[in-house]
Structure formats: C-alpha cells, structure tokens
Amino acid sequence: MATVATVASVVSVSLLSEAEFGCEHLATQLGQDANTAEQFKSSFIKAHNSLAVLPKPVDGLIKNARSKAHGFLKPKYICLTCSETCLMSERQAHTDKTGHSFFMDSRARNLYCQGCGDFVFDHGLERLRCSAAESALQVAKKRRFSDSSADELYIRSNATKRPCAKQGVRGLFNLGQTCYLNVILQTLLHDPILSTYFLGDGHQPHDCTIPDCVGCAVAEAFADFNSIDKAEGFTALNLLVASWRSSPTLAGYQQQDAHEYYQFLVDKLHASTEDHHENHQKGCPCFFHKTFYGKLRSSVTCDKCGNVTKTEDPMVDLSLDVQVKKRAMGGGVGSSTPTLSGCLESFTSPEKLMAGVYNCSQCNGGSQKATKQLRIKKLPAILCMQLKRFEHSASVSEKLEGRIEFPLSINMLPYTTNPHSKVDKARFMYDLSSAVVHKGKLDSGHYYVYCRQGDEWMLFNDDQVTPVAEADVLNADAYLLFYNLRSLASAPQ
C-alpha cells in the first residue's frame, strides 16, 4: 500500500507541476525552500522592471524608437540567477557553465527555460508581473492549487501543451507597449482583400508625396510580411513612427486602445489615397472607403404625431453594448452568456428617448417623447465589431470580463434597414477573419489576436506565433471581431 501511495503522490506532483507551474524545471525551482523560491521571484521582478519602458520626452521618442528597434532585432536574455546578459547563441554555454536555466527575454519580458528549450508561461509569476510592485511578492503567497482530488481532476482535464510553429506566418516584435498596434496590423496583414490591394497596384510608396504617410508604412509592412526570404518576426517601426507623428496622443510608450487605433489607422489609410473625399457623406470612391466604411441610419419617431426623422452617418465599425445590467442579451430563455446576435438585436432595437431630448418639427418644434432606432443602411466589405468591455462614467470605471459567444459566420440582413426583404441572403453573409483579445485590468494589460490563415487559425502574441484549433478561437474573450463579406461580387449597395 505504501508503494501505491508513493506512486500516486508522484503522479499528483507531476500533474500539478505541469499545470500549476510553467514547466517541470520551474516546479523544481519554486518547490525548494521558501527562501530560494522568494529569491527567484524577486529576481524575476527585478529583471522585469529593468526591462520596463521608461517615459521619454516627446521630442526624443522617435529617435529612441529607432534605436530600440535595432536592439530588438537581436534579443538578449537576462539570467534570473546571476543577472548576466546573454545572446540567444550564448544561453546554452551559460547554462553549461553555471547551471542557471532561466532567462527573461528583452523583447516581451517572457520567461525562457533552457531545460525545455522554449518560453514557458507560469500563472504565479504572471500575477507578480501584473501586481503592484509593493505587493507583488505578497500576492504570490496567496492560495495555490490544493492537493484535493477535485483540483487534480480539473488540472488533468484542462492542462494542455501546444507546440509553437510559425508555418509560413510571421510575428511582430513588441517595441514597448505596442501590442495594440501589432494586433491591428496582423488583422490587416491576414485580410485577403487588403493583401490583393497592397501586393498589387495599390498604394505605391515610391509615388507618394505625403509626409510620414501611414499608407506607405502599411504598404511596407505588407511587403516585409510577405517576403519569401525571411521567416522570423519583424518590426513595424515605420508604421509606429508614422502613427506617432500623425497623432500626438499615440506618441509614447503608454497603453493604447486597439479599437481606437483601428479607427485611426482606417482614417489615415482613407486619407492616403489620391481620389478620396474628406466629406464621407458625398460617397467617397476610394478603395478604403468602399472596404471599411458602411452607413448607419437613425430613425426618430415622435410618439405624439408619428413623424419620422431620418439621418444617415458613415460607420467604420459597430460598437456593441455588452453590459448585462443595461441590456437584455443572450440566445434564449435561461441563457446567461451574452451573444453577438443578442448584442446586435439590442443595438438595432427601438429605444425610448428621455423627455426633452427630441424637438418634433411637426409639433411646432415642441419637445416631445420619441423613439429612436438604429439600422445599417450599407455594409462594408470588412466589418469590425467592438464588444464594449470598458465602461467609464462619473461613478465607475470597470472592465466586463467573461466570454461573449460569437459565430464563425453571421447573416447581417436582420440588422439592416430592410430586414425582411426577399433577397439572396448570401449577399449579407460574413465570415470571421480575426478576433482580438485584451487580457488584464482596465488601465493595463496585453493584446493578442487570432487570425485565419487559409483554412487554419493562428494565435499572434507579438512575435510568438502558435497554431490553434477553431474551438480555441470561439472560446476566446474577444474584444474586437473582424468579419469579411463572403461574396464581394454580390456586395449590398
């Protein structure tokens, strides 16, 4: 019986080591005496903080970004035991000489295990990274996985390992809090419509005369990304610099919102074409307007006389309310998980306006109660939908966590101005192309993105690229969803 109990204990430790810790080598390191474990955690935080990007004066940001980019092209690794800095080719020799196996890379500050020969992710160390400096080590001392059979069963059912493979795709190096740029650029790079444009006779940098043109920077990124001579990741330095110079609010290494950057990028791409119109109401003929911009119709009906006032505005995305307390969402009775279709139905449902908001022209201009409804007048070829997870008000600022169900394909006809028209529904079918995820707190965190690559899906976490299953994408806590019109030949006008 003692032998059986010993074997069971070894199996239990193996399971816990593989799931609770980043790898079995890290489990051994952190499973030693308390002083040794705390010293390793302190070294982890020290290395992390030494690589943190410090605020720079705006005048020196661009010069600093260029010097940083050259440094990122050759990543360095800080030994977490002795703080010695090694190049990639020197790691093994350092381990053979000293026995030190753990390093932090200078690009994304990820943990590298020389014993595994790969980057590893550890939940406990990640909590240290996300916690305030003064309380980081205290946070690490909180509840660990218990040795109960229930925890072991959960770990056995959910702990998986997936090999990393680029398979013809390329990651983007993080230049210091630039994950917001990386996820949007990866989304564009994997879009077949945009690839056809930029790799064909689209925007030509050698003919462009616009200073610090964002269109030129994106075109160069497409050329670099699709270079057959390179397989490693690359830096979108020119796009970062052009973005900084075009928008003072983007300049610097502070956190940025990926949704706001997408809106900025689309607007700058639109402005980079020679035949564009600044006034979107005139029906701009440029490629980017036709690709990204749709049209929303707002109808306000006077509750007293029934007069309807209609206005139409351009849209570059749909911002959908997912705050459960405010909107009724879900796919049916008893459903507790919000759904994309529920968000769209809420977005296009009639809404009672507050008294005093609407002045009816048919009621002698008097203030009347009214009902407002939004509908999609025209759909773009690339449809971006933001699931509004961030709420800011005078009383609260919070982030809504949790999954919102979304499909691989969606019919947008029910949300248009003619939802019941007898038309070919294929003209309104959209297929998912990318899903952007934000992990972290309201004022900090990290972005990564799932992109469709042919018939497969890839996870892009800065320069790390991992093949994933379709189920992994659908289970993601998405923040931005990008859908492509299935049939461009029958695009709705």
Short mmCIF file of N, CA and C in Angstrom, two decimals, residues 433-490:
data_model
loop_
_atom_site.label_atom_id
_atom_site.label_comp_id
_atom_site.label_asym_id
_atom_site.label_seq_id
_atom_site.Cartn_x
_atom_site.Cartn_y
_atom_site.Cartn_z
N SER A 433 -12.72 36.59 -39.59
CA SER A 433 -11.34 36.58 -40.06
C SER A 433 -10.35 36.79 -38.93
N SER A 434 -10.73 37.57 -37.90
CA SER A 434 -9.82 37.82 -36.78
C SER A 434 -10.62 38.10 -35.51
N ALA A 435 -10.00 37.80 -34.38
CA ALA A 435 -10.59 38.10 -33.07
C ALA A 435 -9.49 38.62 -32.16
N VAL A 436 -9.63 39.86 -31.72
CA VAL A 436 -8.65 40.50 -30.84
C VAL A 436 -9.09 40.33 -29.39
N VAL A 437 -8.15 39.95 -28.54
CA VAL A 437 -8.44 39.71 -27.12
C VAL A 437 -7.60 40.66 -26.27
N HIS A 438 -8.21 41.22 -25.22
CA HIS A 438 -7.48 42.02 -24.24
C HIS A 438 -7.47 41.26 -22.92
N LYS A 439 -6.28 41.04 -22.39
CA LYS A 439 -6.13 40.39 -21.09
C LYS A 439 -5.51 41.38 -20.12
N GLY A 440 -6.09 41.47 -18.95
CA GLY A 440 -5.55 42.36 -17.94
C GLY A 440 -6.60 43.26 -17.36
N LYS A 441 -6.14 44.30 -16.67
CA LYS A 441 -7.04 45.19 -15.97
C LYS A 441 -7.47 46.34 -16.88
N LEU A 442 -8.28 47.22 -16.32
CA LEU A 442 -8.84 48.33 -17.08
C LEU A 442 -7.74 49.24 -17.60
N ASP A 443 -6.77 49.57 -16.76
CA ASP A 443 -5.74 50.53 -17.14
C ASP A 443 -4.41 49.89 -17.53
N SER A 444 -4.40 48.58 -17.67
CA SER A 444 -3.18 47.88 -18.08
C SER A 444 -3.58 46.53 -18.65
N GLY A 445 -2.67 45.93 -19.34
CA GLY A 445 -2.97 44.62 -19.91
C GLY A 445 -2.20 44.38 -21.18
N HIS A 446 -2.66 43.39 -21.92
CA HIS A 446 -1.94 42.96 -23.12
C HIS A 446 -2.95 42.51 -24.17
N TYR A 447 -2.64 42.80 -25.44
CA TYR A 447 -3.47 42.37 -26.56
C TYR A 447 -2.80 41.22 -27.31
N TYR A 448 -3.62 40.28 -27.75
CA TYR A 448 -3.18 39.30 -28.73
C TYR A 448 -4.35 39.02 -29.67
N VAL A 449 -4.08 38.35 -30.78
CA VAL A 449 -5.11 38.22 -31.82
C VAL A 449 -5.08 36.84 -32.46
N TYR A 450 -6.27 36.31 -32.74
CA TYR A 450 -6.42 35.09 -33.52
C TYR A 450 -6.73 35.50 -34.97
N CYS A 451 -5.98 34.97 -35.92
CA CYS A 451 -6.21 35.30 -37.33
C CYS A 451 -6.36 34.02 -38.15
N ARG A 452 -7.25 34.08 -39.12
CA ARG A 452 -7.41 32.95 -40.03
C ARG A 452 -6.29 32.97 -41.06
N GLN A 453 -5.61 31.85 -41.21
CA GLN A 453 -4.55 31.69 -42.20
C GLN A 453 -4.94 30.54 -43.10
N GLY A 454 -5.58 30.87 -44.24
CA GLY A 454 -6.10 29.82 -45.10
C GLY A 454 -7.25 29.11 -44.40
N ASP A 455 -7.11 27.80 -44.22
CA ASP A 455 -8.13 27.02 -43.52
C ASP A 455 -7.77 26.81 -42.06
N GLU A 456 -6.70 27.43 -41.60
CA GLU A 456 -6.25 27.23 -40.22
C GLU A 456 -6.34 28.55 -39.45
N TRP A 457 -6.18 28.43 -38.13
CA TRP A 457 -6.17 29.59 -37.26
C TRP A 457 -4.84 29.68 -36.55
N MET A 458 -4.34 30.92 -36.40
CA MET A 458 -3.08 31.17 -35.72
C MET A 458 -3.30 32.19 -34.60
N LEU A 459 -2.59 31.99 -33.50
CA LEU A 459 -2.58 32.94 -32.40
C LEU A 459 -1.30 33.77 -32.49
N PHE A 460 -1.46 35.09 -32.61
CA PHE A 460 -0.33 36.01 -32.69
C PHE A 460 -0.23 36.78 -31.37
N ASN A 461 0.82 36.48 -30.62
CA ASN A 461 1.10 37.16 -29.36
C ASN A 461 2.44 37.87 -29.55
N ASP A 462 2.37 39.07 -30.15
CA ASP A 462 3.58 39.78 -30.57
C ASP A 462 4.38 38.90 -31.52
N ASP A 463 5.64 38.57 -31.20
CA ASP A 463 6.45 37.78 -32.13
C ASP A 463 6.27 36.28 -31.96
N GLN A 464 5.44 35.88 -31.01
CA GLN A 464 5.17 34.45 -30.82
C GLN A 464 3.94 34.03 -31.63
N VAL A 465 4.09 32.99 -32.42
CA VAL A 465 3.02 32.51 -33.29
C VAL A 465 2.72 31.05 -32.96
N THR A 466 1.45 30.75 -32.72
CA THR A 466 1.05 29.41 -32.32
C THR A 466 -0.17 28.96 -33.12
N PRO A 467 -0.14 27.77 -33.72
CA PRO A 467 -1.35 27.24 -34.37
C PRO A 467 -2.37 26.86 -33.30
N VAL A 468 -3.64 27.16 -33.54
CA VAL A 468 -4.69 26.86 -32.56
C VAL A 468 -5.87 26.20 -33.27
N ALA A 469 -6.72 25.60 -32.48
CA ALA A 469 -7.92 24.97 -33.00
C ALA A 469 -9.04 26.00 -33.13
N GLU A 470 -10.00 25.68 -33.97
CA GLU A 470 -11.16 26.56 -34.17
C GLU A 470 -11.90 26.79 -32.85
N ALA A 471 -11.94 25.76 -32.03
CA ALA A 471 -12.63 25.88 -30.73
C ALA A 471 -11.94 26.88 -29.83
N ASP A 472 -10.62 26.98 -29.91
CA ASP A 472 -9.90 27.96 -29.10
C ASP A 472 -10.31 29.38 -29.46
N VAL A 473 -10.53 29.62 -30.74
CA VAL A 473 -10.94 30.95 -31.20
C VAL A 473 -12.33 31.27 -30.67
N LEU A 474 -13.25 30.34 -30.81
CA LEU A 474 -14.63 30.58 -30.40
C LEU A 474 -14.78 30.69 -28.89
N ASN A 475 -13.83 30.18 -28.14
CA ASN A 475 -13.88 30.28 -26.68
C ASN A 475 -13.15 31.50 -26.14
N ALA A 476 -12.60 32.31 -27.03
CA ALA A 476 -11.82 33.48 -26.61
C ALA A 476 -12.74 34.58 -26.07
N ASP A 477 -12.21 35.36 -25.13
CA ASP A 477 -12.92 36.52 -24.58
C ASP A 477 -12.66 37.71 -25.50
N ALA A 478 -13.30 37.71 -26.65
CA ALA A 478 -12.98 38.68 -27.70
C ALA A 478 -13.36 40.10 -27.30
N TYR A 479 -12.57 41.04 -27.79
CA TYR A 479 -12.83 42.47 -27.63
C TYR A 479 -13.21 43.09 -28.98
N LEU A 480 -12.50 42.70 -30.03
CA LEU A 480 -12.80 43.14 -31.39
C LEU A 480 -12.98 41.93 -32.28
N LEU A 481 -14.01 41.95 -33.11
CA LEU A 481 -14.28 40.88 -34.07
C LEU A 481 -14.26 41.47 -35.47
N PHE A 482 -13.55 40.80 -36.38
CA PHE A 482 -13.49 41.24 -37.77
C PHE A 482 -14.11 40.17 -38.66
N TYR A 483 -15.10 40.58 -39.43
CA TYR A 483 -15.78 39.67 -40.36
C TYR A 483 -15.61 40.19 -41.79
N ASN A 484 -15.44 39.25 -42.72
CA ASN A 484 -15.31 39.59 -44.14
C ASN A 484 -16.56 39.17 -44.90
N LEU A 485 -17.00 40.05 -45.79
CA LEU A 485 -18.13 39.71 -46.66
C LEU A 485 -17.75 38.50 -47.51
N ARG A 486 -18.61 37.48 -47.50
CA ARG A 486 -18.27 36.23 -48.16
C ARG A 486 -18.19 36.38 -49.67
N SER A 487 -19.10 37.12 -50.26
CA SER A 487 -19.14 37.25 -51.71
C SER A 487 -19.05 38.72 -52.10
N LEU A 488 -17.87 39.15 -52.49
CA LEU A 488 -17.70 40.55 -52.88
C LEU A 488 -18.43 40.86 -54.17
N ALA A 489 -18.61 39.88 -55.02
CA ALA A 489 -19.29 40.10 -56.30
C ALA A 489 -20.74 40.52 -56.11
N SER A 490 -21.34 40.09 -54.98
CA SER A 490 -22.75 40.42 -54.74
C SER A 490 -22.89 41.33 -53.52
#
